[in-house]
PDB file of C-alpha atoms in Angstrom:
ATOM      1  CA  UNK A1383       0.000   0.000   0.000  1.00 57.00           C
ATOM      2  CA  UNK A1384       1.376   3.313  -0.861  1.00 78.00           C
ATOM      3  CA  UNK A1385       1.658   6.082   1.705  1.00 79.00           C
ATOM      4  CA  UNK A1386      -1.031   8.067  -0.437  1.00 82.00           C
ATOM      5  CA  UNK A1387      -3.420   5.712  -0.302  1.00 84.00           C
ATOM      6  CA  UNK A1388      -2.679   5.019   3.417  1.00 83.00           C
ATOM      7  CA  UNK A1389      -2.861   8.643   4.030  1.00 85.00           C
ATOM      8  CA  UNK A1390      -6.457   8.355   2.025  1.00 83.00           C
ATOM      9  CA  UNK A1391      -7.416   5.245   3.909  1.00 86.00           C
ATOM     10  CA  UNK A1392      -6.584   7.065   7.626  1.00 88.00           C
ATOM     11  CA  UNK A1393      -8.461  10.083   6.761  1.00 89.00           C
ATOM     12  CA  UNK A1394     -11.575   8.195   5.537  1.00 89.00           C
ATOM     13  CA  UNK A1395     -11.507   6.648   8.841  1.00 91.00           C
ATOM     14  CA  UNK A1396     -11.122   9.780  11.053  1.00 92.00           C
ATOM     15  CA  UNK A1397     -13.983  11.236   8.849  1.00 93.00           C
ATOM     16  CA  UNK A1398     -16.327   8.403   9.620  1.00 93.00           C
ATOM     17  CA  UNK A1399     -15.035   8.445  13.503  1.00 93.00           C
ATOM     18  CA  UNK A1400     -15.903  12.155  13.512  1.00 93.00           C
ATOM     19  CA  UNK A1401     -19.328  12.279  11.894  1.00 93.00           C
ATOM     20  CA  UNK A1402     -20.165   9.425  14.341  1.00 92.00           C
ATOM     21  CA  UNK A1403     -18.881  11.142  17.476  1.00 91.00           C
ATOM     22  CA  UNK A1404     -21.122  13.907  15.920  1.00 93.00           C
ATOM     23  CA  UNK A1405     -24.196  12.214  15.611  1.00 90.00           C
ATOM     24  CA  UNK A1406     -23.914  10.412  19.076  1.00 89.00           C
ATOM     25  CA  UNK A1407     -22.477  13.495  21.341  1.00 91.00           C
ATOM     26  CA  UNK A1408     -26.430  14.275  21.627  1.00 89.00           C
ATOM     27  CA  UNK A1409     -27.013  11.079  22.949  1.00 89.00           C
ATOM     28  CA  UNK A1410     -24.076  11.344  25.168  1.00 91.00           C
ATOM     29  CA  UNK A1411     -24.645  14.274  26.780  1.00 89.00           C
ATOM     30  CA  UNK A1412     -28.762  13.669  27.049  1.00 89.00           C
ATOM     31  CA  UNK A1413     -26.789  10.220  29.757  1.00 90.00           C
ATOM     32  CA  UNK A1414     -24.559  12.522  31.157  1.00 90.00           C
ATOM     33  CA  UNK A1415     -27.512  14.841  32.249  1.00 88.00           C
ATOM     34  CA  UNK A1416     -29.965  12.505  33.562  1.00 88.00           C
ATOM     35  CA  UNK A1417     -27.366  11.316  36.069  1.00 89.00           C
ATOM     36  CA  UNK A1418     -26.217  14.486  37.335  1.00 88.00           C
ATOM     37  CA  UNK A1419     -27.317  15.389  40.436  1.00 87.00           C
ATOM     38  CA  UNK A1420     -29.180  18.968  40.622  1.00 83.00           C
ATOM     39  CA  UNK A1421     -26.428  20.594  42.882  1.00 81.00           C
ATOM     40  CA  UNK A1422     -23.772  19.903  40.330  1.00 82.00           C
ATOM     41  CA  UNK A1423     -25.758  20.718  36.691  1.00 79.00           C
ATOM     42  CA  UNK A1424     -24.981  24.575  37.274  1.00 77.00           C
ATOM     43  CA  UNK A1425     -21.855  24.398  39.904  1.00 78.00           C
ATOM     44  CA  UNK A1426     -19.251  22.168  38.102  1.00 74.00           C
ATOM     45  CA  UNK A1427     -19.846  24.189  34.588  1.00 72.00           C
ATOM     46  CA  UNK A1428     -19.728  22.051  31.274  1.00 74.00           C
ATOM     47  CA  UNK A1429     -17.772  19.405  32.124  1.00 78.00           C
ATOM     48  CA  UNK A1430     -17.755  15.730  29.988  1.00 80.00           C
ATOM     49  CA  UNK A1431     -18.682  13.711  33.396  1.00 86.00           C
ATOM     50  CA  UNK A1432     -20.143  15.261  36.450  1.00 84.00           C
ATOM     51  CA  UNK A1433     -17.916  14.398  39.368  1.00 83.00           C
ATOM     52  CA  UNK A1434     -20.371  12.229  40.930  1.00 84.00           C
ATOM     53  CA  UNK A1435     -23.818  10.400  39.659  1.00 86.00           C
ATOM     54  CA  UNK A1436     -26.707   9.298  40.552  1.00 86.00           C
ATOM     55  CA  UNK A1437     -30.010   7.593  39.478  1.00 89.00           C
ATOM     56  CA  UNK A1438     -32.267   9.787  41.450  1.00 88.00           C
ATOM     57  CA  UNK A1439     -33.813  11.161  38.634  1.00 89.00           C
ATOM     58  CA  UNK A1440     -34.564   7.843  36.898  1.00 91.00           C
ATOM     59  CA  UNK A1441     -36.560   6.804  40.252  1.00 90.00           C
ATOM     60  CA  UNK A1442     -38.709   9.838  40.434  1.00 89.00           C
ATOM     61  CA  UNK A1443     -39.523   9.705  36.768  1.00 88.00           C
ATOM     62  CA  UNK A1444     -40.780   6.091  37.266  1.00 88.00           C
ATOM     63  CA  UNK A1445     -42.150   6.366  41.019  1.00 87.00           C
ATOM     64  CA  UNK A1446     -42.931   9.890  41.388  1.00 85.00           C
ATOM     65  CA  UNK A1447     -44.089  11.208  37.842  1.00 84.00           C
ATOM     66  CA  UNK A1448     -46.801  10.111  35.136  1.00 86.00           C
ATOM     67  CA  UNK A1449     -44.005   9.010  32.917  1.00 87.00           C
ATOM     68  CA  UNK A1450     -45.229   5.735  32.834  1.00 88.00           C
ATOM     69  CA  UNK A1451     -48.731   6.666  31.620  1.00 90.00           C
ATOM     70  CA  UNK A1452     -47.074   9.048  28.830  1.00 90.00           C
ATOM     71  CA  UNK A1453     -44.867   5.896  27.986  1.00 89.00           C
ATOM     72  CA  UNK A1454     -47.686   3.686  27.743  1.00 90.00           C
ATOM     73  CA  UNK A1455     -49.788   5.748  25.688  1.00 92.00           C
ATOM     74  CA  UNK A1456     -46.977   6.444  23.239  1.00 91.00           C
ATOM     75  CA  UNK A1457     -46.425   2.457  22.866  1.00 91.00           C
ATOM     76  CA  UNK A1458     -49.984   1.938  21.888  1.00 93.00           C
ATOM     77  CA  UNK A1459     -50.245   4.753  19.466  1.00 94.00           C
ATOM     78  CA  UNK A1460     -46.666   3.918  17.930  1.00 92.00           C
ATOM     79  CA  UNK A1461     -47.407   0.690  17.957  1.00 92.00           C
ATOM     80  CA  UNK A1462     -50.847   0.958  16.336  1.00 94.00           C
ATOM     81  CA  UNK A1463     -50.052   3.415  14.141  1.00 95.00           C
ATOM     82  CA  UNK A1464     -47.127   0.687  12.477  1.00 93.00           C
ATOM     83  CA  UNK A1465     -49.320  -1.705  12.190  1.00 93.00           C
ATOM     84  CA  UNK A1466     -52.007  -0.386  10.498  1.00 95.00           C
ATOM     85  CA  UNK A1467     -49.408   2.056   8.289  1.00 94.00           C
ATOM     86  CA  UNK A1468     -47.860  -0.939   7.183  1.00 93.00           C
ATOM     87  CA  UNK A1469     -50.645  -2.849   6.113  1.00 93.00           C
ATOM     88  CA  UNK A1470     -52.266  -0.244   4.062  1.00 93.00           C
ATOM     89  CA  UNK A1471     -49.084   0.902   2.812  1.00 92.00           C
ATOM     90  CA  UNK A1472     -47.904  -2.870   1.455  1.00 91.00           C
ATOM     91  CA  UNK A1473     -51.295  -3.200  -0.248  1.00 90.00           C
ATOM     92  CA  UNK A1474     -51.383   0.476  -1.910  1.00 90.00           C
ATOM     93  CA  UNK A1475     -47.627  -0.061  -2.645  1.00 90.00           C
ATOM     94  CA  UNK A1476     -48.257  -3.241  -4.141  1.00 90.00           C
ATOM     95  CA  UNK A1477     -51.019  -2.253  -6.780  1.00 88.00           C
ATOM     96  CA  UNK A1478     -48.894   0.608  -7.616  1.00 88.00           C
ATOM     97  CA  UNK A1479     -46.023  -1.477  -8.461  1.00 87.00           C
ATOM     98  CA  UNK A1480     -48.056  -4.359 -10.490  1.00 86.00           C
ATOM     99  CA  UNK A1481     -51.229  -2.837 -11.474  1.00 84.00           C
ATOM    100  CA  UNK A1482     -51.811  -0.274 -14.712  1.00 83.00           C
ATOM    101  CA  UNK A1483     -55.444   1.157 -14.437  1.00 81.00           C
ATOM    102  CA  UNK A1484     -56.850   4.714 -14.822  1.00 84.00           C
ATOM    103  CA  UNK A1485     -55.998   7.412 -12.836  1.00 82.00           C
ATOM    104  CA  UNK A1486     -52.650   5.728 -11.429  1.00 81.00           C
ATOM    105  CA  UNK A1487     -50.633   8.912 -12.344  1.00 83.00           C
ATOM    106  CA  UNK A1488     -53.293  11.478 -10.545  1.00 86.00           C
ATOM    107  CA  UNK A1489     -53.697   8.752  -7.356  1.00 84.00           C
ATOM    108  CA  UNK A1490     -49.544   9.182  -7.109  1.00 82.00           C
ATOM    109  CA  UNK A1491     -49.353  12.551  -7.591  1.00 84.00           C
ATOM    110  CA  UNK A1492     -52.474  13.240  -4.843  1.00 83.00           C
ATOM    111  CA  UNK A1493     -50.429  11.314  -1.914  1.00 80.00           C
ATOM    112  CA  UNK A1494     -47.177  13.332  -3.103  1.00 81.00           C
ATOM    113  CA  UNK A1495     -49.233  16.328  -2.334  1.00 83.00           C
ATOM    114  CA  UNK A1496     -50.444  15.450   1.023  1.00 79.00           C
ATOM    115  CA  UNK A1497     -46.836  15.523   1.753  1.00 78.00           C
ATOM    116  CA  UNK A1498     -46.291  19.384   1.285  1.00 80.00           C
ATOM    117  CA  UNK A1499     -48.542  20.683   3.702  1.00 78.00           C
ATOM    118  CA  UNK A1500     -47.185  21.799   6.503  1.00 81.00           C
ATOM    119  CA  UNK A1501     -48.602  19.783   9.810  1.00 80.00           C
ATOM    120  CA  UNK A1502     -49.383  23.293  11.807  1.00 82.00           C
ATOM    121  CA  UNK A1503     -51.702  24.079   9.047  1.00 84.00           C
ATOM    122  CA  UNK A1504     -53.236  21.630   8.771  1.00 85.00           C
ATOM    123  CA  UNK A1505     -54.384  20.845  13.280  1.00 87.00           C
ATOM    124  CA  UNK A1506     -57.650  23.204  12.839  1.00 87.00           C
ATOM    125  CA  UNK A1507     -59.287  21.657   9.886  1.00 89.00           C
ATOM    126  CA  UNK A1508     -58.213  18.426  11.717  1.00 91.00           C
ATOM    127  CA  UNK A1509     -59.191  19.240  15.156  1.00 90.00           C
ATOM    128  CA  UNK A1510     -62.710  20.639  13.827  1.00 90.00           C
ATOM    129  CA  UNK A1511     -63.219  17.374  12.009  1.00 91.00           C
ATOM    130  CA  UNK A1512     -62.603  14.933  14.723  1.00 90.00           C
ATOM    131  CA  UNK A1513     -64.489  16.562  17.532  1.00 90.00           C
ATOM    132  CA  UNK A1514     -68.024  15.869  16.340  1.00 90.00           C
ATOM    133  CA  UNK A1515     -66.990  12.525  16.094  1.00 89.00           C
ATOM    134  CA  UNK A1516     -65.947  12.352  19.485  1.00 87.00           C
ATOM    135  CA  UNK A1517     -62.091  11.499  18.507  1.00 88.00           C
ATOM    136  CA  UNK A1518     -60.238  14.815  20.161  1.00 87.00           C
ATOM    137  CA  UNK A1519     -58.690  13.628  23.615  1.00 87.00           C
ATOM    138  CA  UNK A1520     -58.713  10.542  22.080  1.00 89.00           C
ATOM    139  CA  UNK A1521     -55.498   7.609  21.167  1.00 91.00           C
ATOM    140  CA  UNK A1522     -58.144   6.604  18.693  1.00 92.00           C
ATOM    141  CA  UNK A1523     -57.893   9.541  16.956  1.00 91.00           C
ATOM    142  CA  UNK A1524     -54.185   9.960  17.668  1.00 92.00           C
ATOM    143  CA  UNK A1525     -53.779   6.821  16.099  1.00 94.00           C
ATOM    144  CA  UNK A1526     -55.928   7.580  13.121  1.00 94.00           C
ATOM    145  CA  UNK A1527     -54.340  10.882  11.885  1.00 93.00           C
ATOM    146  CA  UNK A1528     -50.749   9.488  11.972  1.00 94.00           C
ATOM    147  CA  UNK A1529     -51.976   6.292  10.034  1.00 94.00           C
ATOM    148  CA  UNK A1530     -53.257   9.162   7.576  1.00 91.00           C
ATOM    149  CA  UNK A1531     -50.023  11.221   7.472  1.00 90.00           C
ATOM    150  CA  UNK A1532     -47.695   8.226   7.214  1.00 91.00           C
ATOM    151  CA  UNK A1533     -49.457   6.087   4.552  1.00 91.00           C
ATOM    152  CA  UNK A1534     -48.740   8.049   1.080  1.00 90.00           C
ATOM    153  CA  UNK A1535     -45.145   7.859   2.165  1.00 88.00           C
ATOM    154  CA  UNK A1536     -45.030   4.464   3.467  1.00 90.00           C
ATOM    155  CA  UNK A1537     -46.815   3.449   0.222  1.00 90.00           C
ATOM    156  CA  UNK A1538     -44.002   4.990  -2.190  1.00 87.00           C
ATOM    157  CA  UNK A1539     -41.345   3.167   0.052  1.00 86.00           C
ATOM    158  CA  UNK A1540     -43.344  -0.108  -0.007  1.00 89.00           C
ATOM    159  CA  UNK A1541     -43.410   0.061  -3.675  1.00 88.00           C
ATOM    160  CA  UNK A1542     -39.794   0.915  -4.471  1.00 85.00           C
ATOM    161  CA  UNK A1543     -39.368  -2.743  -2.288  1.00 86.00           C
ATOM    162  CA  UNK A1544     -42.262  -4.108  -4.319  1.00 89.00           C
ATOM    163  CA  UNK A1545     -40.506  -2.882  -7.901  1.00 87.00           C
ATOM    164  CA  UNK A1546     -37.579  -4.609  -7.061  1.00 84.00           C
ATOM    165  CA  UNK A1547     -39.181  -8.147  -6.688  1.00 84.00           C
ATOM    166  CA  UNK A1548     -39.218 -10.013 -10.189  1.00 85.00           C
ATOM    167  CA  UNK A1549     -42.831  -9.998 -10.984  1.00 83.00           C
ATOM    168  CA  UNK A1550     -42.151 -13.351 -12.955  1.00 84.00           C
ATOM    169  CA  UNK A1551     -42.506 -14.932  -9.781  1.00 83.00           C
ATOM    170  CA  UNK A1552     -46.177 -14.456  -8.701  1.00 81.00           C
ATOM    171  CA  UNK A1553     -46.664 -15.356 -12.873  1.00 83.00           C
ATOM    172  CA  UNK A1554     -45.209 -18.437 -11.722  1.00 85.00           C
ATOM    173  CA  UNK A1555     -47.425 -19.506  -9.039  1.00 82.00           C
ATOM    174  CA  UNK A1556     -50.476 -18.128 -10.509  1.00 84.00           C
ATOM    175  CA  UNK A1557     -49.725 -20.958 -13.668  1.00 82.00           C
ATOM    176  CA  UNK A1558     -49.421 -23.268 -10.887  1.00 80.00           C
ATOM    177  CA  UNK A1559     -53.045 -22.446  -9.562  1.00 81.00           C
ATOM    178  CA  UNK A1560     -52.583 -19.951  -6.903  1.00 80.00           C
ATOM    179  CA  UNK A1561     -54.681 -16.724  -7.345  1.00 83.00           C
ATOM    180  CA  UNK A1562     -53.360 -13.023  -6.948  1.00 84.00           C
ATOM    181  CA  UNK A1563     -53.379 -12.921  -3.187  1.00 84.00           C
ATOM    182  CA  UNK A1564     -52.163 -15.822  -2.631  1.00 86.00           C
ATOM    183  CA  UNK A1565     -48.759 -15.230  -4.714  1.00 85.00           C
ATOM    184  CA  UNK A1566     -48.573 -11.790  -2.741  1.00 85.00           C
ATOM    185  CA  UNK A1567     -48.885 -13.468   0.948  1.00 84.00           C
ATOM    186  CA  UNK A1568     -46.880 -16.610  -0.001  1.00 84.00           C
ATOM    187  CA  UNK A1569     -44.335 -15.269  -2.506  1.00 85.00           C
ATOM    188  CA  UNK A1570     -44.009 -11.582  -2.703  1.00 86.00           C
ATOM    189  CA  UNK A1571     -44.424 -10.822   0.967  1.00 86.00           C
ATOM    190  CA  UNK A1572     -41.789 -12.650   2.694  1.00 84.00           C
ATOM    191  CA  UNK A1573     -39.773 -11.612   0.044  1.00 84.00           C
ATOM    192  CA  UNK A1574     -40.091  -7.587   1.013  1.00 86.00           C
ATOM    193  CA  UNK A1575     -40.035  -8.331   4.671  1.00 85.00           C
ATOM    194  CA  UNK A1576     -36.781  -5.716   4.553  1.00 84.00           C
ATOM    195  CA  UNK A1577     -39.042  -3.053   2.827  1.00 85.00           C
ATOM    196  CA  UNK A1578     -41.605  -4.261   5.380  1.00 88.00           C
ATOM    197  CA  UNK A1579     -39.469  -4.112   8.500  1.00 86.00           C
ATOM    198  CA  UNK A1580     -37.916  -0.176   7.097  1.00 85.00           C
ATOM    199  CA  UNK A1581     -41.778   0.375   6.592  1.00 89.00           C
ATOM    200  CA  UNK A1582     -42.763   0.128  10.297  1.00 88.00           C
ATOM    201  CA  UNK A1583     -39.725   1.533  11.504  1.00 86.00           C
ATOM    202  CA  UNK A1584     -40.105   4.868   9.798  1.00 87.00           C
ATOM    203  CA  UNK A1585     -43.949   4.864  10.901  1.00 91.00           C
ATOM    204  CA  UNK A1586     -42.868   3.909  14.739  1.00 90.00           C
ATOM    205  CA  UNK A1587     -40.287   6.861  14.744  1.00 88.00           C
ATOM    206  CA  UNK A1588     -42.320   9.207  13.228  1.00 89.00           C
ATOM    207  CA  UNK A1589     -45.469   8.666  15.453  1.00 91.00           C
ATOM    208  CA  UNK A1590     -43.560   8.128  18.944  1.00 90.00           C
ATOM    209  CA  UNK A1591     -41.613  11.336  18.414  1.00 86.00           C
ATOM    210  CA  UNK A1592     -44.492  13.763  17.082  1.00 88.00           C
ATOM    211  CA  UNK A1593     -45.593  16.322  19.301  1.00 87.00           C
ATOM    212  CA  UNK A1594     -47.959  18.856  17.233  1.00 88.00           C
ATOM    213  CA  UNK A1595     -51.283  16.787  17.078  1.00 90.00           C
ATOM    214  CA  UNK A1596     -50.460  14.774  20.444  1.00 89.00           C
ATOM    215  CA  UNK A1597     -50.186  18.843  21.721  1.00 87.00           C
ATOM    216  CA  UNK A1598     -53.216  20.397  19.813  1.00 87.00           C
ATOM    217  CA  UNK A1599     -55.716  16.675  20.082  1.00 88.00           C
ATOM    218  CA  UNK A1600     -55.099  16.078  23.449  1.00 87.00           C
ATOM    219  CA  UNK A1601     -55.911  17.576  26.272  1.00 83.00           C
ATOM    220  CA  UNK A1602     -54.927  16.883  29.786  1.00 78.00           C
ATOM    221  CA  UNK A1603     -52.493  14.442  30.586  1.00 78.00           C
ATOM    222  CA  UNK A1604     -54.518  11.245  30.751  1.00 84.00           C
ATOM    223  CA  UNK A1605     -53.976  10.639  27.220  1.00 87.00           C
ATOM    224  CA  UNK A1606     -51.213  12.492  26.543  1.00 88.00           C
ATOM    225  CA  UNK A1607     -47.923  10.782  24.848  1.00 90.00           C
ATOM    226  CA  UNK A1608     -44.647  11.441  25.616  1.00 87.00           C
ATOM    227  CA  UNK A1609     -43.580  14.319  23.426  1.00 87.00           C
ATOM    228  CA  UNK A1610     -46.335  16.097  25.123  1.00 87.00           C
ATOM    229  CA  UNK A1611     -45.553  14.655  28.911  1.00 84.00           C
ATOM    230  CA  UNK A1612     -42.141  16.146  28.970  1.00 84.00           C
ATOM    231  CA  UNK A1613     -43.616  19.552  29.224  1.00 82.00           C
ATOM    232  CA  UNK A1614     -44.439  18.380  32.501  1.00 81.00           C
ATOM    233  CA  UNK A1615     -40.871  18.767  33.690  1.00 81.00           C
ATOM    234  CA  UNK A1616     -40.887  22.695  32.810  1.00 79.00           C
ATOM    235  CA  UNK A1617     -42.394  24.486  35.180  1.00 74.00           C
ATOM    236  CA  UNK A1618     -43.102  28.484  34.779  1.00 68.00           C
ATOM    237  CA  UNK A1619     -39.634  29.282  36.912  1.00 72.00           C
ATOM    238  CA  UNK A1620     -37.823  26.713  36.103  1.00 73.00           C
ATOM    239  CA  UNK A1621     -36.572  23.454  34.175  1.00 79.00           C
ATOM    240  CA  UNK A1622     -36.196  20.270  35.717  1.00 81.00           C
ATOM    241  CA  UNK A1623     -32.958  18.906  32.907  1.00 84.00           C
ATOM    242  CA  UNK A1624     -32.227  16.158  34.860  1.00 86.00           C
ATOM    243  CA  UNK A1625     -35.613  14.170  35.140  1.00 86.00           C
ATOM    244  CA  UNK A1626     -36.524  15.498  31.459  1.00 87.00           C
ATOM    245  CA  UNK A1627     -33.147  13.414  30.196  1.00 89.00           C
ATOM    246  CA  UNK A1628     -33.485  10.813  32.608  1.00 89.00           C
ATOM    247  CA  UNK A1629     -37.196  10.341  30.453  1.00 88.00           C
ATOM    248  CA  UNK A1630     -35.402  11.340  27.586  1.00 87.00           C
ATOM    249  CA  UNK A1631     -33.393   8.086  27.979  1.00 89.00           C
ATOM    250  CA  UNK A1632     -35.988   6.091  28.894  1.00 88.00           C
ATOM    251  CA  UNK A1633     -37.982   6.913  25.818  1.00 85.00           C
ATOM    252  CA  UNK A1634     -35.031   5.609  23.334  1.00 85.00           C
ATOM    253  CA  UNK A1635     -35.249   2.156  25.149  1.00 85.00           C
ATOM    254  CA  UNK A1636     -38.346   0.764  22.798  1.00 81.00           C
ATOM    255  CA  UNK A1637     -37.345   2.598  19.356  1.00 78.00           C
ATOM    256  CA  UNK A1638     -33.838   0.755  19.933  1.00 82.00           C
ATOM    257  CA  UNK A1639     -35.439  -2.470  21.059  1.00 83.00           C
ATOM    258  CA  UNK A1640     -37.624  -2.037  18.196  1.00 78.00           C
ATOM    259  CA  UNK A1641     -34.860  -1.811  15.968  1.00 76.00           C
ATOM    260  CA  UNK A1642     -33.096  -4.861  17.446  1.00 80.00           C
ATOM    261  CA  UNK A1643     -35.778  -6.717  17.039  1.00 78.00           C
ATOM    262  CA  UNK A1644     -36.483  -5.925  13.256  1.00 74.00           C
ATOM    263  CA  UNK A1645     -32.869  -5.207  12.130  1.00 72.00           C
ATOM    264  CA  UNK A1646     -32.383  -9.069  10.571  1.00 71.00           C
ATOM    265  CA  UNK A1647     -35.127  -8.030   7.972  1.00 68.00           C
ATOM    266  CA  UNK A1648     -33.245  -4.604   7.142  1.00 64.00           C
ATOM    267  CA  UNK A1649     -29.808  -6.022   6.343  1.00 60.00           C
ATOM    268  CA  UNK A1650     -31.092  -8.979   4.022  1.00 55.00           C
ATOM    269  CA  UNK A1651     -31.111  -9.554   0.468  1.00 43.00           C
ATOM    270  CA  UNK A1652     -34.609  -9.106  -0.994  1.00 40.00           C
ATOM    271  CA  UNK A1653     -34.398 -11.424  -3.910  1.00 38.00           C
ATOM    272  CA  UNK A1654     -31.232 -13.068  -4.112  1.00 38.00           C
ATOM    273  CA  UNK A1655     -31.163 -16.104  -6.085  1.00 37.00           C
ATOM    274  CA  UNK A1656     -34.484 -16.069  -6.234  1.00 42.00           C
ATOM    275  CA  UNK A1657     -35.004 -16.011  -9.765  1.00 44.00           C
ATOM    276  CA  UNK A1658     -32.305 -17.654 -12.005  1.00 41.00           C
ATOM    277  CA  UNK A1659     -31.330 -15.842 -15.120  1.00 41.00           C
TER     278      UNK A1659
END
């Protein structure tokens, strides 16, 4: 190896070891909070490790606070709102990808357009159409404007997945008796589990971290999600930082055990071998 392309190689490295002790410094220092005790947050100045820790804020979050209602409420909306996202999406993404039929162009071009509105425009005409249904203060309704927000999307990444599958396979086992749904549940569907498993992880993100509906829907903290439940930590005087991390940290314990739990799908090959040429 020459020493230019050692001197290339070493820099590539520090470049990646940078940009990822830039994107997980946040992360760091959200830990580093949340087990600082109060009396050293503003006395020992910005420092990388206080000089002693504790968990005290961890057990009042749990024991003392509503966390765990927020963090329950926020599981079955996320949760929910993947699901259902994911099932709509697959089938929408699916008949875009294998089906030609009238209107397909203005269909696409409608869910790119739901895209470009901005949310805070969009809570009144939202709000004023769930509350004479009885949905405002609701998960219910929680759950049913992020499935509506997260679809189109969802859809266009479903399809790329679906696009990418020969379609000479469900041709295949539709010559061999099986009908359309059939080839899509036993042959095309296991086969996009990846696109699948990215599917419900961008819906799960995106609903357990939004705040502007859970804020504007919701109203007192009964139902309230978890975006919305750390405003309980700022008072009108003051900020409680270390309890607000300490939930903070709590709260990225499902999305990465969510992510552990789906991550096989996201690193395999969709179609390899599959189809010989």
């Amino acid at each position: 190896m020459t020493a230019t392309r050692l001197l290339a190689t070493l820099a590539h490295r520090a470049a990646i070891l940078c940009f990822i002790a830039f994107a997980l410094f946040p992360l760091f220092w959200l830990l580093k909070v949340s087990v600082t005790p109060n009396d050293l947050l503003y006395s020992e100045g910005v420092r990388l490790w206080p000089s002693s820790t504790t968990l005290e804020h961890f057990r009042f979050v749990l024991a003392n606070s509503e966390f765990p209602r927020f963090f329950a409420n926020s599981l079955i909306v996320s949760g929910s709102t993947a699901v259902i996202s994911t099932v709509l999406a697959a089938l929408m993404g699916y008949a875009l990808s294998r089906f030609q039929f009238r209107g397909k162009l203005w269909i696409a071009a409608l869910l790119l357009i739901t895209q470009m509105f901005p949310l805070v425009m969009l809570v009144a005409p939202i709000f004023k159409i769930l509350s004479p249904l009885g949905l405002t203060n609701s998960l219910t309704g929680l759950i049913i404007v992020y499935t509506a927000f997260n679809v189109p999307f969802a859809s266009f990444l479903m399809q790329g997945f679906f696009d990418g599958i020969p379609s000479d396979l469900e041709q295949a086992a539709m010559i061999d008796g099986a009908d359309r749904f059939t080839a899509f549940r036993h042959i095309i569907l296991p086969l996009a589990l990846p696109g699948v498993a990215a599917t419900l992880g961008f819906v799960f993100t995106a609903a357990w971290s939004e705040m502007i509906f859970a804020l504007m829907l919701i109203s007192g903290s009964e139902k309230a999600t978890f975006p919305v439940g750390l405003l309980t930590f700022v008072s009108k005087f003051s900020v409680d930082y270390g309890q607000m991390m300490a939930a903070g940290v709590l709260a990225l314990i499902p999305a990465c055990l969510f992510f552990l739990l789906i991550q096989r799908y996201l690193v395999q090959g969709m179609t390899a071998g599959a189809v010989k040429g």
